[in-house]
Amino acid sequence: MTSRHIPVALTLAITFFVISSAWAQDPEVQSALSTLSPDQLLNHIKVLASDEYEGRGPGTAGEQKTVDYLIQQFKSLGLQPGNPDGTYIQNVPLVGFTAKPAVSFAAKDQRIDLKFPTDTVVWSRHFVDDLKVEDSPIVFVGYGVVAPEYGWDDFKDVDVRGKTILMLINDPPIPDPNDPSKLDDKMFKGYTMTYYGRWTYKYEIAAAKGAKAAIIVHQTGPAGYPWGVIMMSSGRENFGLQVDDPTSGRAAIEGWITLDSARKLCAAAGADFDALKKSAVSRDFRPAPLNIKASFDIHSTIRKIASRNVIAKIEGSDPKLKNECVIYTAHWDHLGRDTTLTGDQIFNGAADNASGSAALLELAKAFTKVKPKRTIIFLSVTAEEKGLLGSQYYATHPLYPLDKTLANMNIDGIELWGLTRDLGVVGMGQSTLEDTLAPFVAAQGRKLVPESDPGKGYYFRSDHFEFAKVGVPALYLDKGIDVIGKPAGYGKQKRDEYIDHDYHKPSDEVKPDWDLSGAVEDISLLFQVGYAVAQGDRYPQWKQGSEFKARRDQMGHQ
Ligand SMILES: [Zn+2]
């Protein structure tokens, strides 16, 4: 085999293997990596997760303290302001809204009122005090998916402008033609959720098609969470970005209904929900108008909040390549304080994401020891917990051209329980960044493994996703769970304990038995991948089959 016939991925792997072994000798890289310190990580986490920072809620005194701390740290490391206006700040204007909806349906001979939030949760992101929609015709559009790469279009030539569309959650589950007990890996990645399956996609396609209202039928398995999660999020204030025209790119009404309610509505319309659902698992599916009309009356309480992303940079040393960049992200915000709670009211967010913010500062420190050819950006984003809003704002108002942004690497939580033999990649198979990563992982004597639950769409749930969506290849590491020196099952047990007891609770605090040595190994991987990309002669690519590839290809990165 001549070298011309070696597949690109393999050539890359070989290239980076050569780099990784060369780097083992490179004194600059070694000195950069040797600056990474578990104690320093812990010090940053202790500050950011202290009660004094009040859970780092956007728009609170805790935000001011957090932003001040991050800027002061970046400055003391000698990093330059990341905003070309000469500051370390990107202002992120947010809107908070609390919706009180009334929802009813009129069929031929009956009226069905759905109860909020037990039967339905709907809202409007048009940000007006009162929004009424009366007698809007309903069309069932199956999974609401338009995916040219799979030859799939649930809308066909049906015009849904001004109508209410009813959609199913997740990807169409196509059975494997050779073994119908399994899903077809060639269609929508089998059991792995693609972006077409995620609720945010459903609302985007609804808006693109001009629908008035976009309603998703909730089902626990395919959604990945029970109705309670949707109910809980509806009671409290929700957030969006302040934009010039909030009606653009958004259906007037978005929301969910329970499976039972969907069955009831279909029955009232003389249709059978389960038969409709079954018909949607086919390329030949056509939208089905239902003989029933929807009315919505939504009262919203709205307030504006000024928040901030913090941004710092190390300018590239190459006169040409310094106009290109690699961006590291970690969200600084958490859930703030809930004054209605008795006892501990502060959501300290030590793991989520004081730890990632600390890692971002350690990465910045390491990069001051090398001279990257391309510019390295450190972006600490706000309002991740409110729906990835800080990163969405950056991705839609980038301070550096996205077509010259080679990669994003995101940190949301770090390894807290020691050195591990394994390392997960969330969204394994998406981009060549994991091929760049692989030899560095091997050099640590560790094993790369796919994420544990690819059906839940975790790749779409943290800040790197906003970069993916606009085409920038993005890497998001999972934590390892095979912890060295501990009994089998220890890592999984610690992960489960965190999800059950501490995740998004006031008890997410610094724990006395944390061991950040594994975090240092993971951060050193992120450093090496970013540095390799910053020095490399190739742009990282989305892999064949990635739903984000088309966007990047449009930028001319083929
Ligand atoms: Zn987080």
Coordinates of C-alpha atoms and ligand atoms in Angstrom, one line a residue:
M1 CA 0.0 0.0 0.0
T2 CA 1.4 3.4 -1.0
S3 CA 1.0 6.3 1.4
R4 CA -1.5 7.9 -1.0
H5 CA -3.9 5.0 -0.2
I6 CA -3.7 5.2 3.5
P7 CA -7.0 6.5 4.8
V8 CA -7.0 10.1 6.1
A9 CA -7.9 9.1 9.7
L10 CA -4.9 6.7 9.8
T11 CA -2.5 9.3 8.3
L12 CA -3.7 11.7 11.0
A13 CA -3.3 9.1 13.7
I14 CA 0.3 8.4 12.5
T15 CA 1.1 12.1 12.3
F16 CA -0.1 12.7 15.8
F17 CA 1.6 9.6 17.1
V18 CA 4.8 11.0 15.8
I19 CA 3.9 14.4 17.4
S20 CA 3.0 12.7 20.7
S21 CA 6.3 10.8 20.9
A22 CA 8.2 13.9 19.9
W23 CA 6.5 15.9 22.6
A24 CA 7.5 13.4 25.2
Q25 CA 10.9 15.0 24.7
D26 CA 9.9 18.6 24.1
P27 CA 11.0 20.6 27.2
E28 CA 8.5 23.4 26.6
V29 CA 5.5 21.0 26.4
Q30 CA 6.9 19.1 29.4
S31 CA 7.2 22.3 31.5
A32 CA 3.7 23.3 30.4
L33 CA 2.2 20.0 31.5
S34 CA 4.2 20.1 34.8
T35 CA 2.4 23.3 35.8
L36 CA -1.0 21.5 36.0
S37 CA -1.6 21.0 39.7
P38 CA -4.4 19.2 41.7
D39 CA -3.9 21.7 44.6
Q40 CA -4.3 24.7 42.4
L41 CA -7.4 23.2 40.8
L42 CA -8.8 22.6 44.2
N43 CA -8.0 26.2 45.3
H44 CA -9.9 27.7 42.4
I45 CA -12.9 25.4 43.0
K46 CA -13.0 26.2 46.7
V47 CA -13.2 29.9 45.9
L48 CA -15.8 29.7 43.1
A49 CA -17.9 27.2 45.0
S50 CA -17.8 29.0 48.3
D51 CA -21.1 30.4 49.8
E52 CA -19.7 33.9 49.2
Y53 CA -20.2 33.3 45.4
E54 CA -23.9 32.5 46.1
G55 CA -24.1 29.7 43.5
R56 CA -23.0 31.9 40.6
G57 CA -26.4 32.8 39.3
P58 CA -26.4 35.1 36.2
G59 CA -27.4 38.6 37.1
T60 CA -26.6 38.2 40.8
A61 CA -23.9 39.5 43.1
G62 CA -22.4 36.1 42.7
E63 CA -21.9 36.8 39.0
Q64 CA -20.0 39.9 39.8
K65 CA -17.7 38.1 42.1
T66 CA -17.2 35.2 39.7
V67 CA -16.5 37.5 36.7
D68 CA -14.0 39.5 38.8
Y69 CA -12.2 36.4 40.0
L70 CA -11.8 35.0 36.5
I71 CA -10.6 38.3 35.0
Q72 CA -8.1 38.7 37.9
Q73 CA -6.8 35.2 37.4
F74 CA -6.4 35.6 33.6
K75 CA -4.6 38.9 34.1
S76 CA -2.3 37.5 36.7
L77 CA -1.4 34.7 34.3
G78 CA -0.5 37.3 31.8
L79 CA -3.3 36.5 29.3
Q80 CA -4.5 39.3 27.1
P81 CA -8.1 40.5 26.9
G82 CA -10.0 38.2 24.6
N83 CA -12.5 40.7 23.3
P84 CA -11.0 42.8 20.4
D85 CA -12.5 45.8 22.1
G86 CA -9.7 45.5 24.7
T87 CA -11.8 43.9 27.5
Y88 CA -12.1 40.5 29.1
I89 CA -15.9 40.7 28.7
Q90 CA -18.5 39.8 26.2
N91 CA -21.9 41.2 27.3
V92 CA -24.7 38.7 27.0
P93 CA -28.2 40.2 27.3
L94 CA -30.7 37.7 28.7
V95 CA -34.5 37.6 29.1
G96 CA -36.2 35.8 31.9
F97 CA -39.8 34.7 31.4
T98 CA -42.4 32.8 33.4
A99 CA -45.3 31.6 31.4
K100 CA -48.9 30.9 32.6
P101 CA -50.7 29.2 29.7
A102 CA -54.3 28.1 29.0
V103 CA -54.6 25.4 26.4
S104 CA -57.7 23.9 24.9
F105 CA -58.7 21.9 21.9
A106 CA -62.0 21.9 20.0
A107 CA -63.1 18.8 18.1
K108 CA -66.4 18.3 16.2
D109 CA -68.5 17.7 19.2
Q110 CA -66.3 18.3 22.2
R111 CA -63.9 20.6 23.9
I112 CA -60.8 19.4 25.7
D113 CA -59.0 21.6 28.2
L114 CA -55.5 20.5 29.1
K115 CA -54.2 21.2 32.6
F116 CA -50.9 23.0 33.1
P117 CA -48.5 21.6 34.0
T118 CA -49.8 18.1 34.5
D119 CA -51.1 17.5 30.9
T120 CA -49.2 20.1 29.0
V121 CA -46.4 22.7 29.3
V122 CA -46.3 25.4 26.7
W123 CA -44.5 28.8 26.4
S124 CA -43.7 31.6 24.0
R125 CA -40.3 32.8 23.2
H126 CA -41.6 35.8 21.4
F127 CA -41.4 37.6 24.7
V128 CA -44.7 39.4 24.8
D129 CA -46.9 39.8 27.9
D130 CA -50.0 38.2 26.3
L131 CA -50.1 35.9 23.3
K132 CA -53.3 34.3 21.9
V133 CA -53.8 31.8 19.2
E134 CA -57.3 30.7 18.4
D135 CA -58.6 27.6 16.5
S136 CA -55.3 26.7 14.9
P137 CA -55.6 23.6 12.7
I138 CA -53.4 20.7 13.9
V139 CA -51.2 18.6 11.7
F140 CA -49.4 15.5 12.9
V141 CA -45.9 15.6 11.3
G142 CA -44.4 12.3 12.6
Y143 CA -40.9 12.9 13.9
G144 CA -40.7 16.3 12.2
V145 CA -37.4 15.4 10.6
V146 CA -35.8 16.8 7.4
A147 CA -32.6 14.9 6.9
P148 CA -31.3 14.9 3.3
E149 CA -28.4 12.5 4.2
Y150 CA -30.9 9.8 5.1
G151 CA -33.3 10.7 2.3
W152 CA -35.8 11.6 4.9
D153 CA -38.5 14.4 4.9
D154 CA -41.4 14.1 7.2
F155 CA -43.1 17.3 5.8
K156 CA -43.0 16.4 2.1
D157 CA -44.9 19.1 0.2
V158 CA -47.4 19.8 3.0
D159 CA -47.7 23.5 4.0
V160 CA -47.9 23.9 7.7
R161 CA -47.6 27.6 7.8
G162 CA -49.7 29.2 10.6
K163 CA -50.7 25.7 11.9
T164 CA -50.1 23.8 15.0
I165 CA -47.8 20.8 14.4
L166 CA -47.7 17.8 16.7
M167 CA -44.4 15.9 16.7
L168 CA -42.8 12.7 18.2
I169 CA -39.6 13.0 20.2
N170 CA -36.2 11.3 19.3
D171 CA -35.1 9.9 15.9
P172 CA -37.4 7.7 13.8
P173 CA -36.5 4.2 15.1
I174 CA -35.9 2.3 11.9
P175 CA -35.6 -1.5 12.3
D176 CA -32.5 -3.2 10.9
P177 CA -33.7 -5.0 7.7
N178 CA -31.6 -8.0 8.5
D179 CA -32.6 -8.2 12.2
P180 CA -35.8 -6.3 13.0
S181 CA -35.2 -6.8 16.7
K182 CA -32.5 -4.2 16.4
L183 CA -32.3 -0.6 15.1
D184 CA -30.6 0.0 11.8
D185 CA -27.2 1.5 12.4
K186 CA -27.2 3.1 9.0
M187 CA -30.4 5.2 9.8
F188 CA -30.1 7.9 12.4
K189 CA -27.1 6.1 14.0
G190 CA -29.2 3.3 15.4
Y191 CA -29.6 3.7 19.2
T192 CA -27.4 6.8 19.3
M193 CA -29.5 9.9 19.4
T194 CA -28.8 12.3 16.5
Y195 CA -29.5 16.0 16.7
Y196 CA -32.7 15.3 14.7
G197 CA -34.0 13.5 17.8
R198 CA -33.5 16.4 20.2
W199 CA -36.4 18.7 21.2
T200 CA -34.4 21.8 20.3
Y201 CA -34.2 20.5 16.7
K202 CA -38.0 20.0 16.6
Y203 CA -38.7 23.6 17.5
E204 CA -36.1 24.8 15.0
I205 CA -37.6 22.9 12.1
A206 CA -41.1 24.0 13.2
A207 CA -40.0 27.6 12.9
A208 CA -38.3 27.0 9.6
K209 CA -41.5 25.6 8.2
G210 CA -43.5 28.6 9.5
A211 CA -45.7 26.7 12.0
K212 CA -47.6 28.8 14.6
A213 CA -47.2 26.3 17.4
A214 CA -44.8 23.4 17.8
I215 CA -46.0 20.7 20.3
I216 CA -44.0 17.6 21.1
V217 CA -45.6 14.4 22.4
H218 CA -43.7 13.3 25.5
Q219 CA -42.6 9.7 26.0
T220 CA -40.3 8.8 28.8
G221 CA -38.1 6.3 26.9
P222 CA -37.4 8.3 23.7
A223 CA -37.2 11.6 25.5
G224 CA -34.6 10.3 28.0
Y225 CA -36.4 11.7 31.0
P226 CA -39.9 11.5 32.7
W227 CA -42.7 14.1 32.4
G228 CA -41.7 15.4 35.9
V229 CA -38.5 16.9 34.4
I230 CA -40.6 19.0 32.0
M231 CA -43.1 19.9 34.7
M232 CA -40.4 21.0 37.0
S233 CA -38.8 23.3 34.5
S234 CA -42.1 24.9 33.6
G235 CA -42.9 26.1 37.1
R236 CA -39.8 28.3 37.3
E237 CA -38.5 31.2 35.3
N238 CA -36.9 30.3 32.0
F239 CA -34.4 32.2 30.0
G240 CA -33.5 33.2 26.5
L241 CA -31.2 35.6 24.7
Q242 CA -32.4 39.2 24.0
V243 CA -32.4 39.5 20.3
D244 CA -33.6 42.3 18.0
D245 CA -36.5 40.2 16.6
P246 CA -37.5 37.4 18.9
T247 CA -40.2 36.2 16.4
S248 CA -37.6 35.3 13.8
G249 CA -36.6 31.7 13.9
R250 CA -39.2 30.8 16.6
A251 CA -42.7 29.5 16.3
A252 CA -45.0 31.7 18.5
I253 CA -45.7 28.7 20.7
E254 CA -43.5 25.8 21.8
G255 CA -44.3 23.1 24.2
W256 CA -45.0 19.5 25.2
I257 CA -48.1 17.4 25.9
T258 CA -48.2 14.1 27.7
L259 CA -48.7 10.8 25.9
D260 CA -52.1 10.4 27.5
S261 CA -53.2 13.8 26.3
A262 CA -52.0 13.1 22.8
R263 CA -54.1 9.9 22.8
K264 CA -57.1 11.8 24.0
L265 CA -56.8 14.5 21.3
C266 CA -56.3 12.0 18.5
A267 CA -59.3 10.0 19.7
A268 CA -61.5 13.2 19.8
A269 CA -60.3 13.9 16.2
G270 CA -61.4 10.4 15.2
A271 CA -57.7 9.2 14.8
D272 CA -55.6 6.6 16.6
F273 CA -52.4 7.9 18.1
D274 CA -50.6 4.6 18.0
A275 CA -51.4 4.0 14.4
L276 CA -50.2 7.5 13.5
K277 CA -47.0 6.9 15.4
K278 CA -46.4 3.6 13.6
S279 CA -47.0 5.3 10.2
A280 CA -44.3 7.8 11.1
V281 CA -41.5 5.1 11.1
S282 CA -41.3 5.2 7.3
R283 CA -39.8 7.4 4.5
D284 CA -43.2 7.4 2.9
F285 CA -44.9 9.0 5.8
R286 CA -47.0 12.1 5.0
P287 CA -48.2 14.7 7.5
A288 CA -51.7 13.9 8.7
P289 CA -54.1 16.8 9.3
L290 CA -56.2 16.1 12.4
N291 CA -59.8 17.0 12.7
I292 CA -59.3 19.2 15.8
K293 CA -58.2 22.7 16.5
A294 CA -55.9 24.2 19.2
S295 CA -56.2 27.4 21.1
F296 CA -53.5 28.9 23.3
D297 CA -53.6 31.9 25.7
I298 CA -50.2 32.5 27.3
H299 CA -49.5 35.2 29.8
S300 CA -45.8 35.8 30.4
T301 CA -43.9 37.7 33.1
I302 CA -40.8 39.1 31.5
R303 CA -37.6 40.7 32.8
K304 CA -34.2 41.6 31.3
I305 CA -30.9 40.5 32.8
A306 CA -27.4 41.7 31.8
S307 CA -24.9 38.9 32.0
R308 CA -21.4 38.3 30.8
N309 CA -19.0 35.8 29.2
V310 CA -15.4 36.2 30.3
I311 CA -12.8 35.8 27.5
A312 CA -9.0 35.9 27.5
K313 CA -6.4 34.9 24.9
I314 CA -2.9 33.9 24.2
E315 CA -2.0 35.4 20.8
G316 CA -0.5 33.1 18.2
S317 CA 3.2 33.4 17.6
D318 CA 2.9 32.9 13.8
P319 CA 2.3 36.2 12.0
K320 CA -0.2 34.5 9.6
L321 CA -1.7 31.7 11.7
K322 CA -2.4 34.0 14.7
N323 CA -5.6 35.0 12.9
E324 CA -6.8 31.4 13.4
C325 CA -7.8 30.1 16.8
V326 CA -8.7 27.2 19.1
I327 CA -11.3 27.9 21.7
Y328 CA -11.6 26.3 25.1
T329 CA -14.9 26.7 27.0
A330 CA -16.3 26.1 30.4
H331 CA -19.4 27.6 31.9
W332 CA -18.9 29.7 35.0
D333 CA -22.6 29.9 36.0
H334 CA -24.7 27.6 38.2
L335 CA -28.2 27.7 39.7
G336 CA -27.6 30.5 42.2
R337 CA -29.7 30.6 45.4
D338 CA -33.2 29.5 46.1
T339 CA -34.6 31.6 49.0
T340 CA -37.7 29.4 49.3
L341 CA -35.6 26.4 50.5
T342 CA -35.2 25.7 54.2
G343 CA -31.6 24.9 55.3
D344 CA -28.9 25.2 52.6
Q345 CA -30.2 27.6 49.9
I346 CA -27.0 27.9 47.9
F347 CA -26.4 25.8 44.8
N348 CA -22.6 25.8 45.1
G349 CA -22.0 23.9 41.9
A350 CA -18.6 22.7 42.9
A351 CA -18.4 19.9 40.4
D352 CA -20.8 21.7 38.0
N353 CA -19.0 23.8 37.0
A354 CA -16.6 25.4 39.4
S355 CA -14.4 22.4 38.6
G356 CA -14.4 23.1 34.8
S357 CA -13.8 26.8 35.4
A358 CA -10.8 25.8 37.5
A359 CA -9.6 23.5 34.7
L360 CA -9.9 26.4 32.2
L361 CA -7.6 28.5 34.4
E362 CA -5.1 25.7 34.7
L363 CA -5.1 25.2 30.9
A364 CA -4.5 28.9 30.4
K365 CA -1.6 28.7 32.8
A366 CA -0.1 25.7 30.9
F367 CA -0.4 27.6 27.6
T368 CA 1.7 30.4 28.9
K369 CA 4.7 28.0 28.9
V370 CA 4.5 27.3 25.1
K371 CA 4.3 29.6 22.0
P372 CA 1.4 28.3 20.0
K373 CA 1.4 29.3 16.4
R374 CA -2.4 29.9 16.4
T375 CA -4.3 32.0 19.0
I376 CA -5.7 30.1 22.0
I377 CA -9.0 31.5 23.4
F378 CA -10.3 30.8 26.9
L379 CA -14.0 31.5 27.0
S380 CA -15.8 31.2 30.3
V381 CA -19.5 31.3 29.4
T382 CA -22.6 32.3 31.3
A383 CA -26.1 30.8 31.5
E384 CA -25.2 27.2 30.4
E385 CA -27.7 26.1 33.1
K386 CA -30.4 28.3 31.5
G387 CA -30.0 26.6 28.1
L388 CA -26.5 27.0 26.8
L389 CA -27.2 30.7 26.3
G390 CA -23.7 32.2 26.9
S391 CA -22.2 29.8 24.3
Q392 CA -25.1 30.3 22.0
Y393 CA -24.5 34.1 22.2
Y394 CA -20.9 33.7 21.4
A395 CA -21.6 31.3 18.5
T396 CA -24.1 33.7 17.0
H397 CA -22.0 36.8 17.8
P398 CA -18.4 35.4 17.4
L399 CA -15.5 37.6 18.3
Y400 CA -13.2 35.6 16.0
P401 CA -14.4 34.3 12.6
L402 CA -15.9 30.8 12.9
D403 CA -14.4 29.6 9.6
K404 CA -10.9 30.4 11.2
T405 CA -11.9 28.7 14.5
L406 CA -10.3 25.3 14.2
A407 CA -11.9 23.6 17.2
N408 CA -13.7 23.9 20.4
M409 CA -12.9 21.9 23.5
N410 CA -15.4 22.1 26.4
I411 CA -15.1 21.2 30.0
D412 CA -18.3 20.6 32.1
G413 CA -17.2 18.8 35.3
I414 CA -13.9 17.1 35.8
E415 CA -12.7 13.7 37.1
L416 CA -13.0 13.8 40.9
W417 CA -12.1 10.3 42.1
G418 CA -8.5 9.7 41.0
L419 CA -6.6 8.2 38.1
T420 CA -8.6 6.1 35.7
R421 CA -7.7 3.4 33.1
D422 CA -10.4 4.6 30.8
L423 CA -11.6 7.9 29.2
G424 CA -14.9 8.5 27.6
V425 CA -15.6 10.7 24.6
V426 CA -19.2 12.1 24.4
G427 CA -20.4 11.9 20.8
M428 CA -17.7 9.4 19.8
G429 CA -17.5 9.3 16.0
Q430 CA -18.3 12.9 15.4
S431 CA -15.0 14.5 14.6
T432 CA -11.3 13.9 13.9
L433 CA -10.4 15.6 17.2
E434 CA -10.8 12.1 18.8
D435 CA -8.2 10.8 16.4
T436 CA -5.9 13.6 17.5
L437 CA -6.7 12.7 21.1
A438 CA -6.2 8.9 20.8
P439 CA -2.4 8.7 20.8
F440 CA -2.1 11.0 23.8
V441 CA -4.6 8.8 25.7
A442 CA -2.5 5.8 24.7
A443 CA 0.7 7.5 25.8
Q444 CA -0.9 7.8 29.3
G445 CA -1.5 4.0 29.2
R446 CA -5.3 4.6 29.1
K447 CA -8.1 3.3 26.9
L448 CA -10.6 5.4 25.0
V449 CA -14.2 4.3 25.3
P450 CA -17.5 5.5 23.9
E451 CA -19.9 7.4 26.2
S452 CA -21.9 5.1 28.4
D453 CA -25.4 6.1 27.3
P454 CA -25.4 7.4 23.7
G455 CA -29.2 7.3 23.4
K456 CA -29.6 10.3 25.7
G457 CA -28.1 12.9 23.5
Y458 CA -25.4 14.2 25.9
Y459 CA -23.5 15.6 23.0
F460 CA -26.3 18.2 22.6
R461 CA -26.3 19.2 26.3
S462 CA -23.3 21.4 27.0
D463 CA -21.6 24.4 25.5
H464 CA -19.5 22.7 22.8
F465 CA -22.8 21.9 21.1
E466 CA -23.4 25.6 20.2
F467 CA -20.0 25.4 18.4
A468 CA -20.9 22.2 16.7
K469 CA -24.2 23.7 15.5
V470 CA -22.4 26.5 13.7
G471 CA -20.0 24.0 12.2
V472 CA -16.9 24.2 14.5
P473 CA -15.6 20.7 15.3
A474 CA -16.1 20.2 19.1
L475 CA -14.6 17.8 21.6
Y476 CA -16.3 16.9 24.9
L477 CA -14.7 14.4 27.1
D478 CA -16.6 12.1 29.5
K479 CA -15.0 11.1 32.7
G480 CA -13.4 7.7 33.1
I481 CA -15.0 5.3 35.6
D482 CA -12.4 2.5 35.9
V483 CA -10.5 4.1 38.9
I484 CA -7.0 2.8 39.6
G485 CA -6.5 1.4 43.1
K486 CA -10.2 1.1 43.8
P487 CA -12.5 -1.9 43.8
A488 CA -14.4 -2.6 40.5
G489 CA -17.5 -0.5 40.3
Y490 CA -16.2 2.3 42.4
G491 CA -16.2 4.9 39.6
K492 CA -19.7 4.0 38.5
Q493 CA -20.9 4.1 42.1
K494 CA -19.4 7.6 42.6
R495 CA -21.0 8.8 39.3
D496 CA -24.4 7.4 40.3
E497 CA -24.1 8.9 43.8
Y498 CA -23.5 12.3 42.3
I499 CA -26.4 12.1 39.9
D500 CA -28.8 10.8 42.6
H501 CA -27.7 13.1 45.5
D502 CA -25.8 16.1 44.3
Y503 CA -26.5 17.0 40.7
H504 CA -28.2 20.4 40.5
K505 CA -28.7 20.3 44.3
P506 CA -27.3 22.5 47.1
S507 CA -25.1 19.6 48.1
D508 CA -22.9 19.8 45.0
E509 CA -20.0 21.0 47.3
V510 CA -16.3 20.3 47.6
K511 CA -16.0 16.8 49.1
P512 CA -13.1 15.8 51.5
D513 CA -12.4 12.6 49.6
W514 CA -11.9 14.1 46.1
D515 CA -8.7 13.1 44.3
L516 CA -8.0 15.5 41.4
S517 CA -5.0 13.5 40.0
G518 CA -7.2 12.0 37.3
A519 CA -8.5 15.5 36.4
V520 CA -4.9 16.6 35.9
E521 CA -4.4 13.7 33.4
D522 CA -7.6 14.7 31.5
I523 CA -6.6 18.4 31.4
S524 CA -3.2 17.5 30.1
L525 CA -4.9 15.6 27.2
L526 CA -7.0 18.7 26.4
F527 CA -3.9 20.7 26.4
Q528 CA -2.1 18.4 24.1
V529 CA -5.0 18.1 21.6
G530 CA -5.4 21.9 21.6
Y531 CA -1.7 22.5 21.1
A532 CA -1.5 19.9 18.4
V533 CA -4.4 21.6 16.5
A534 CA -2.8 25.0 17.1
Q535 CA 0.5 23.8 15.6
G536 CA -0.9 21.5 13.0
D537 CA -1.1 21.8 9.2
R538 CA -4.7 20.5 9.0
Y539 CA -8.0 21.7 10.2
P540 CA -9.9 19.1 12.3
Q541 CA -12.9 17.7 10.4
W542 CA -16.4 16.4 11.1
K543 CA -16.5 12.8 10.2
Q544 CA -18.7 11.3 7.5
G545 CA -22.2 10.9 9.0
S546 CA -22.0 13.8 11.4
E547 CA -25.0 16.0 11.3
F548 CA -22.7 19.0 11.6
K549 CA -20.5 18.3 8.6
A550 CA -22.6 20.0 6.0
R551 CA -22.4 23.4 7.9
R552 CA -18.6 23.2 8.0
D553 CA -18.3 22.1 4.4
Q554 CA -20.2 25.3 3.4
M555 CA -17.3 27.2 4.9
G556 CA -14.9 25.5 2.5
H557 CA -13.3 23.1 5.0
Q558 CA -13.5 19.9 2.9
Ligands
ZN1 ZN -22.6 22.1 33.8

